[in-house]
């Protein structure tokens, strides 16, 4: 909301100082495609049919994994869910992963070091796991259209490196706490989970197959029409009408959460248009290595989508520079709660299991430091 309020103040001042013509022209020349797309995709992807389908797949894989106790479940959730985020978006993947971790692990009294270690790996893996496609991760989405990064480009330059880092982080965490995890058997599938901070779509009655296929079709259509905001909004209106007609197969739609993320991204678009005068000379004079590590560190203090969007405003950047900026931004997305847009959703679900129901920033930073370094080295050296 801070970004939205400052953007509103900017427009009001433009009306007062430069007149309505200048202010309206400035707004009309901004591209709000990405905020609209993120809003629509978050609302549809975080619905009960989509989440139940993803949960059923993950639980089935976890139960056939030949690992003791909850080791298999932890590896599956911390690897496949972040990578699944490249298709159902990072916020939806964060919601699903946090709900599963709450049900299978956090509700069973984990020690504080293991809690923070899981949260740190989850945040880092979600941040880099959405880079297999150009539409799922907000820091990638903000530059993909401007820099013409398509699916092939993301898979060949980011995707396989991110997938490798995700697996290394999840397996390393499981090995480090293997003895404790082995003593926690998998939860029975019929056991009701504890009440989460937001509605648990995965705990309700099964959704009919036809309903799930319809939701998956709408999700695919929105992805295919990502660069056509009017059609995306039309699909959203159809979906809202359909969900009202069949409320028994829906939980509370995450419209508020999606709208807040969209306001943040729209605020970036409005405010970012005035930043080129100082940003361009600063970035042009930097080496790609400096940009990579600088973006990784700066992400801890601000959302990584803000960093990449401001970079997209600078013309004439080299391909190496662009890669370093985005790779650094997504690598640092787990260092703090504000580093990546989906992180607050994960905290909202899991924080009541932490001491005093609070996620402390310093333990989270320390827990995410090693997974962040793994991600950074994967992008830097491979």
Coordinates of C-alpha atoms in Angstrom, one line a residue:
X1 CA 0.0 0.0 0.0
X2 CA 3.0 2.3 0.6
X3 CA 3.8 2.2 -3.1
X4 CA 0.2 2.8 -4.1
X5 CA -0.2 5.8 -1.8
X6 CA 3.0 7.4 -3.0
X7 CA 2.0 6.8 -6.6
X8 CA -1.4 8.5 -5.8
X9 CA 0.4 11.5 -4.3
X10 CA 2.7 11.8 -7.3
X11 CA -0.3 12.0 -9.7
X12 CA -2.1 14.5 -7.4
X13 CA 1.0 16.7 -7.5
X14 CA 1.3 16.4 -11.2
X15 CA -2.4 17.6 -11.6
X16 CA -1.7 20.5 -9.2
X17 CA 1.7 21.6 -10.7
X18 CA 1.6 20.6 -14.4
X19 CA -2.1 20.4 -15.1
X20 CA -4.5 17.6 -16.0
X21 CA -3.2 17.2 -19.5
X22 CA 0.3 16.3 -18.4
X23 CA -0.9 14.1 -15.6
X24 CA -3.4 12.2 -17.8
X25 CA -0.8 11.8 -20.5
X26 CA 1.7 10.3 -18.1
X27 CA -0.9 7.8 -16.8
X28 CA -2.0 6.9 -20.3
X29 CA 1.6 6.1 -21.3
X30 CA 2.3 3.7 -18.4
X31 CA 2.0 0.0 -19.1
X32 CA -0.1 -1.7 -16.5
X33 CA -0.2 -5.1 -18.2
X34 CA 1.9 -6.9 -15.5
X35 CA -0.1 -5.7 -12.5
X36 CA -3.4 -6.7 -14.2
X37 CA -2.0 -10.1 -15.1
X38 CA -0.6 -10.8 -11.6
X39 CA -3.9 -9.9 -10.1
X40 CA -5.9 -12.2 -12.3
X41 CA -3.5 -15.1 -12.1
X42 CA -3.3 -15.0 -8.3
X43 CA -7.0 -15.0 -7.9
X44 CA -7.5 -18.0 -10.2
X45 CA -4.4 -20.0 -9.2
X46 CA -5.0 -19.9 -5.4
X47 CA -8.4 -21.6 -5.6
X48 CA -9.5 -24.8 -4.1
X49 CA -9.6 -26.9 -7.3
X50 CA -6.0 -25.8 -8.3
X51 CA -4.6 -26.2 -4.8
X52 CA -6.2 -29.6 -4.2
X53 CA -4.9 -30.9 -7.5
X54 CA -1.4 -29.8 -6.7
X55 CA -1.6 -31.1 -3.1
X56 CA -2.8 -34.6 -4.3
X57 CA 0.2 -34.8 -6.6
X58 CA 2.7 -33.8 -4.0
X59 CA 1.3 -36.1 -1.3
X60 CA 1.3 -39.1 -3.6
X61 CA 4.9 -38.5 -4.6
X62 CA 5.9 -38.0 -0.9
X63 CA 4.3 -41.3 0.1
X64 CA 6.1 -43.3 -2.5
X65 CA 9.5 -41.7 -1.7
X66 CA 11.7 -44.4 0.1
X67 CA 12.8 -42.0 2.9
X68 CA 12.1 -42.4 6.6
X69 CA 9.5 -40.3 8.5
X70 CA 8.8 -36.9 7.0
X71 CA 12.1 -36.6 5.0
X72 CA 10.4 -37.4 1.8
X73 CA 7.5 -35.0 2.4
X74 CA 10.0 -32.1 3.2
X75 CA 12.1 -32.8 0.0
X76 CA 9.0 -33.0 -2.2
X77 CA 7.4 -29.8 -0.8
X78 CA 10.6 -27.8 -0.9
X79 CA 11.5 -28.9 -4.5
X80 CA 8.4 -29.6 -6.5
X81 CA 6.3 -26.8 -5.0
X82 CA 8.7 -24.0 -5.8
X83 CA 9.2 -25.4 -9.3
X84 CA 5.4 -25.7 -9.7
X85 CA 5.3 -22.0 -8.9
X86 CA 6.6 -21.4 -12.4
X87 CA 3.2 -22.5 -13.7
X88 CA 0.7 -21.6 -11.0
X89 CA 2.7 -18.4 -10.0
X90 CA 4.9 -17.9 -6.9
X91 CA 2.2 -16.6 -4.6
X92 CA 0.0 -19.7 -5.2
X93 CA 3.0 -22.0 -4.7
X94 CA 3.9 -20.2 -1.5
X95 CA 0.3 -20.6 -0.2
X96 CA 0.3 -24.3 -1.1
X97 CA 3.8 -25.0 0.3
X98 CA 3.0 -23.2 3.6
X99 CA -0.3 -25.0 4.1
X100 CA 1.4 -28.4 3.5
X101 CA 4.3 -27.6 5.8
X102 CA 1.9 -26.5 8.5
X103 CA -0.1 -29.7 8.3
X104 CA 2.8 -32.1 8.0
X105 CA 5.5 -30.5 10.1
X106 CA 5.0 -27.1 11.8
X107 CA 1.9 -28.3 13.7
X108 CA 3.9 -31.0 15.4
X109 CA 6.2 -28.9 17.6
X110 CA 9.5 -28.5 15.6
X111 CA 12.5 -26.9 17.3
X112 CA 13.2 -23.2 16.5
X113 CA 16.4 -23.9 14.4
X114 CA 14.5 -26.3 12.2
X115 CA 11.5 -24.0 11.8
X116 CA 13.7 -21.1 10.6
X117 CA 15.8 -23.4 8.4
X118 CA 12.7 -24.7 6.6
X119 CA 11.3 -21.1 6.3
X120 CA 14.6 -19.8 4.9
X121 CA 14.9 -22.6 2.3
X122 CA 11.2 -22.2 1.4
X123 CA 11.6 -18.5 0.7
X124 CA 14.8 -18.8 -1.3
X125 CA 13.4 -21.8 -3.3
X126 CA 10.1 -20.0 -4.1
X127 CA 12.0 -16.9 -5.2
X128 CA 14.2 -18.8 -7.7
X129 CA 11.7 -21.6 -8.5
X130 CA 9.5 -19.3 -10.4
X131 CA 12.1 -18.5 -13.1
X132 CA 11.3 -21.4 -15.3
X133 CA 8.7 -19.3 -17.1
X134 CA 8.5 -15.6 -17.9
X135 CA 5.2 -14.9 -16.1
X136 CA 5.3 -16.5 -12.6
X137 CA 7.9 -14.6 -10.7
X138 CA 7.2 -10.8 -10.2
X139 CA 10.8 -9.7 -10.7
X140 CA 10.9 -11.6 -14.0
X141 CA 7.4 -10.6 -15.1
X142 CA 8.4 -6.9 -14.7
X143 CA 11.1 -7.2 -17.3
X144 CA 10.2 -10.1 -19.6
X145 CA 8.0 -8.1 -22.0
X146 CA 10.5 -5.2 -22.2
X147 CA 13.5 -7.4 -22.8
X148 CA 11.6 -10.0 -24.8
X149 CA 12.4 -12.9 -22.6
X150 CA 10.3 -15.9 -23.6
X151 CA 9.8 -19.4 -22.3
X152 CA 12.8 -20.8 -24.1
X153 CA 15.1 -18.0 -22.9
X154 CA 14.0 -18.5 -19.3
X155 CA 14.5 -22.3 -19.4
X156 CA 17.9 -22.1 -21.0
X157 CA 19.3 -19.3 -19.0
X158 CA 17.5 -19.5 -15.6
X159 CA 15.3 -22.5 -15.3
X160 CA 17.7 -25.4 -15.1
X161 CA 20.1 -23.5 -12.8
X162 CA 17.2 -22.6 -10.5
X163 CA 16.0 -26.2 -10.5
X164 CA 19.4 -27.5 -9.5
X165 CA 19.8 -25.0 -6.7
X166 CA 16.3 -25.8 -5.4
X167 CA 17.2 -29.5 -5.2
X168 CA 20.5 -28.8 -3.5
X169 CA 18.9 -26.6 -0.9
X170 CA 16.1 -29.0 -0.1
X171 CA 18.3 -32.1 0.1
X172 CA 20.9 -30.3 2.1
X173 CA 18.3 -29.2 4.7
X174 CA 16.9 -32.7 4.9
X175 CA 20.4 -34.2 5.5
X176 CA 21.2 -31.6 8.1
X177 CA 18.1 -32.3 10.2
X178 CA 17.5 -35.9 9.0
X179 CA 17.5 -37.5 12.4
X180 CA 14.7 -35.3 13.7
X181 CA 12.7 -35.5 10.5
X182 CA 13.0 -39.3 10.5
X183 CA 11.3 -39.5 13.9
X184 CA 8.2 -37.7 12.5
X185 CA 5.9 -40.1 10.6
X186 CA 3.8 -38.8 7.8
X187 CA 0.4 -37.5 8.8
X188 CA -2.6 -39.7 8.0
X189 CA -4.4 -38.4 4.9
X190 CA -7.7 -38.4 6.9
X191 CA -6.4 -36.5 9.8
X192 CA -7.8 -32.9 9.8
X193 CA -5.2 -30.2 9.8
X194 CA -5.1 -27.3 12.2
X195 CA -6.9 -24.2 11.3
X196 CA -4.6 -22.0 9.2
X197 CA -4.4 -18.2 9.1
X198 CA -6.2 -18.3 5.7
X199 CA -8.8 -20.8 4.5
X200 CA -7.2 -24.2 3.8
X201 CA -8.6 -25.2 0.4
X202 CA -6.8 -28.5 0.5
X203 CA -8.7 -29.6 3.6
X204 CA -12.2 -29.4 2.1
X205 CA -14.3 -32.0 0.2
X206 CA -12.8 -33.2 -3.0
X207 CA -13.5 -31.1 -6.1
X208 CA -15.1 -32.8 -9.1
X209 CA -12.7 -33.5 -12.0
X210 CA -14.7 -31.4 -14.4
X211 CA -14.4 -28.4 -12.1
X212 CA -10.6 -28.9 -11.7
X213 CA -10.2 -29.1 -15.5
X214 CA -12.2 -25.9 -16.0
X215 CA -10.0 -24.1 -13.5
X216 CA -6.8 -25.4 -15.2
X217 CA -8.2 -24.3 -18.5
X218 CA -8.9 -20.8 -17.3
X219 CA -5.4 -20.7 -15.8
X220 CA -3.9 -21.7 -19.1
X221 CA -6.0 -19.2 -21.0
X222 CA -4.9 -16.3 -18.7
X223 CA -1.2 -17.3 -19.2
X224 CA -1.7 -17.4 -23.0
X225 CA -3.3 -14.0 -22.9
X226 CA -0.9 -12.5 -20.4
X227 CA -0.1 -9.5 -22.7
X228 CA -3.7 -8.7 -23.3
X229 CA -5.1 -7.1 -20.0
X230 CA -8.6 -6.6 -21.3
X231 CA -9.0 -10.3 -22.1
X232 CA -7.4 -11.2 -18.8
X233 CA -10.0 -9.1 -17.0
X234 CA -12.8 -10.6 -19.1
X235 CA -11.6 -14.1 -18.1
X236 CA -11.5 -13.0 -14.4
X237 CA -15.1 -11.7 -14.6
X238 CA -16.2 -15.1 -16.1
X239 CA -14.4 -16.9 -13.4
X240 CA -16.0 -14.7 -10.6
X241 CA -19.4 -15.4 -12.0
X242 CA -18.7 -19.1 -12.2
X243 CA -17.4 -19.3 -8.7
X244 CA -20.5 -17.5 -7.4
X245 CA -22.6 -20.1 -9.3
X246 CA -20.8 -23.0 -7.6
X247 CA -19.8 -21.8 -4.2
X248 CA -19.6 -25.2 -2.7
X249 CA -16.4 -25.9 -4.6
X250 CA -14.7 -22.6 -3.6
X251 CA -13.2 -21.1 -0.5
X252 CA -12.7 -17.4 0.1
X253 CA -11.1 -16.0 -3.0
X254 CA -7.8 -14.3 -2.3
X255 CA -8.9 -11.1 -4.0
X256 CA -7.6 -8.9 -1.2
X257 CA -4.2 -10.5 -1.2
X258 CA -3.9 -10.4 -5.0
X259 CA -5.1 -6.8 -5.1
X260 CA -2.4 -5.7 -2.6
X261 CA 0.3 -7.3 -4.8
X262 CA -1.2 -5.6 -7.9
X263 CA -1.3 -2.2 -6.2
X264 CA 2.4 -2.6 -5.3
X265 CA 3.3 -3.5 -8.9
X266 CA 1.1 -0.7 -10.3
X267 CA 2.8 1.8 -7.9
X268 CA 6.1 0.6 -9.2
X269 CA 5.0 1.4 -12.7
X270 CA 3.8 4.9 -11.8
X271 CA 6.8 5.8 -9.6
X272 CA 9.4 4.1 -11.8
X273 CA 8.7 6.3 -14.7
X274 CA 10.3 9.2 -12.8
X275 CA 13.5 7.4 -11.8
X276 CA 15.4 7.1 -15.0
X277 CA 17.3 10.4 -14.5
X278 CA 19.5 9.0 -11.7
X279 CA 19.2 5.3 -12.3
X280 CA 20.6 5.2 -15.8
X281 CA 24.0 6.9 -15.1
X282 CA 24.3 4.7 -11.9
X283 CA 23.7 1.4 -13.6
X284 CA 25.6 2.1 -16.8
X285 CA 28.8 2.7 -14.9
X286 CA 28.6 -0.6 -13.0
X287 CA 30.1 -3.9 -13.9
X288 CA 27.8 -6.9 -14.2
X289 CA 29.5 -8.6 -11.2
X290 CA 28.8 -5.6 -9.0
X291 CA 25.2 -5.5 -10.2
X292 CA 24.7 -9.2 -9.4
X293 CA 25.9 -9.0 -5.8
X294 CA 24.5 -5.6 -5.3
X295 CA 21.0 -6.7 -6.4
X296 CA 21.3 -9.7 -4.1
X297 CA 22.1 -7.6 -1.1
X298 CA 19.7 -4.8 -2.0
X299 CA 16.8 -7.2 -2.3
X300 CA 16.9 -7.8 1.4
X301 CA 15.9 -4.2 1.9
X302 CA 13.2 -3.9 -0.8
X303 CA 11.1 -6.1 -3.0
X304 CA 13.1 -7.7 -5.8
X305 CA 10.4 -6.7 -8.4
X306 CA 11.2 -3.1 -7.6
X307 CA 14.9 -3.6 -8.4
X308 CA 14.3 -5.4 -11.7
X309 CA 11.6 -3.0 -12.9
X310 CA 13.8 0.1 -12.3
X311 CA 16.5 -1.7 -14.3
X312 CA 14.1 -2.3 -17.2
X313 CA 13.7 1.5 -17.5
X314 CA 17.4 1.9 -18.5
X315 CA 18.0 1.5 -22.3
X316 CA 21.0 0.0 -23.9
X317 CA 21.9 -2.6 -21.2
X318 CA 23.9 -5.6 -22.3
X319 CA 22.5 -9.1 -22.1
X320 CA 25.1 -10.0 -19.4
X321 CA 24.0 -7.0 -17.4
X322 CA 20.3 -7.9 -17.6
X323 CA 21.0 -11.5 -16.5
X324 CA 23.1 -10.3 -13.6
X325 CA 20.4 -7.9 -12.4
X326 CA 17.5 -10.5 -12.4
X327 CA 19.6 -13.4 -11.2
X328 CA 20.9 -11.3 -8.2
X329 CA 17.4 -10.1 -7.4
X330 CA 15.8 -13.6 -7.4
X331 CA 18.7 -15.1 -5.5
X332 CA 18.2 -12.6 -2.6
X333 CA 14.4 -13.1 -2.5
X334 CA 14.5 -15.2 0.7
X335 CA 16.7 -13.0 3.0
X336 CA 13.8 -11.1 4.5
X337 CA 10.0 -11.1 4.6
X338 CA 9.9 -8.1 2.3
X339 CA 12.4 -9.4 -0.2
X340 CA 9.9 -11.2 -2.4
X341 CA 6.2 -10.5 -2.8
X342 CA 4.9 -14.0 -1.8
X343 CA 6.9 -14.1 1.5
X344 CA 4.3 -12.4 3.6
X345 CA 1.8 -15.0 2.5
X346 CA 4.0 -17.8 3.9
X347 CA 4.6 -15.9 7.1
X348 CA 0.8 -15.3 7.6
X349 CA 0.2 -19.1 7.5
X350 CA 3.2 -20.3 9.5
X351 CA 4.0 -17.5 12.0
X352 CA 1.6 -18.8 14.8
X353 CA 3.9 -21.8 15.2
X354 CA 6.9 -19.7 16.0
X355 CA 7.7 -18.4 19.5
X356 CA 5.5 -15.4 20.3
X357 CA 3.8 -16.0 16.9
X358 CA 6.5 -13.8 15.4
X359 CA 9.2 -14.5 12.7
X360 CA 12.3 -12.8 13.9
X361 CA 14.3 -11.0 11.0
X362 CA 17.8 -12.0 12.2
X363 CA 17.2 -15.7 12.5
X364 CA 15.5 -15.7 9.1
X365 CA 18.4 -13.8 7.6
X366 CA 20.9 -16.3 9.0
X367 CA 18.8 -19.3 8.0
X368 CA 18.4 -18.0 4.4
X369 CA 22.1 -17.0 4.0
X370 CA 23.4 -20.4 2.9
X371 CA 20.5 -21.3 0.5
X372 CA 20.9 -17.8 -1.0
X373 CA 24.6 -18.4 -1.6
X374 CA 23.8 -21.8 -3.3
X375 CA 21.3 -20.0 -5.6
X376 CA 23.7 -17.2 -6.3
X377 CA 26.6 -19.6 -7.1
X378 CA 24.3 -21.6 -9.4
X379 CA 23.4 -18.6 -11.4
X380 CA 26.9 -17.2 -11.3
X381 CA 29.1 -20.2 -12.1
X382 CA 26.9 -22.6 -14.2

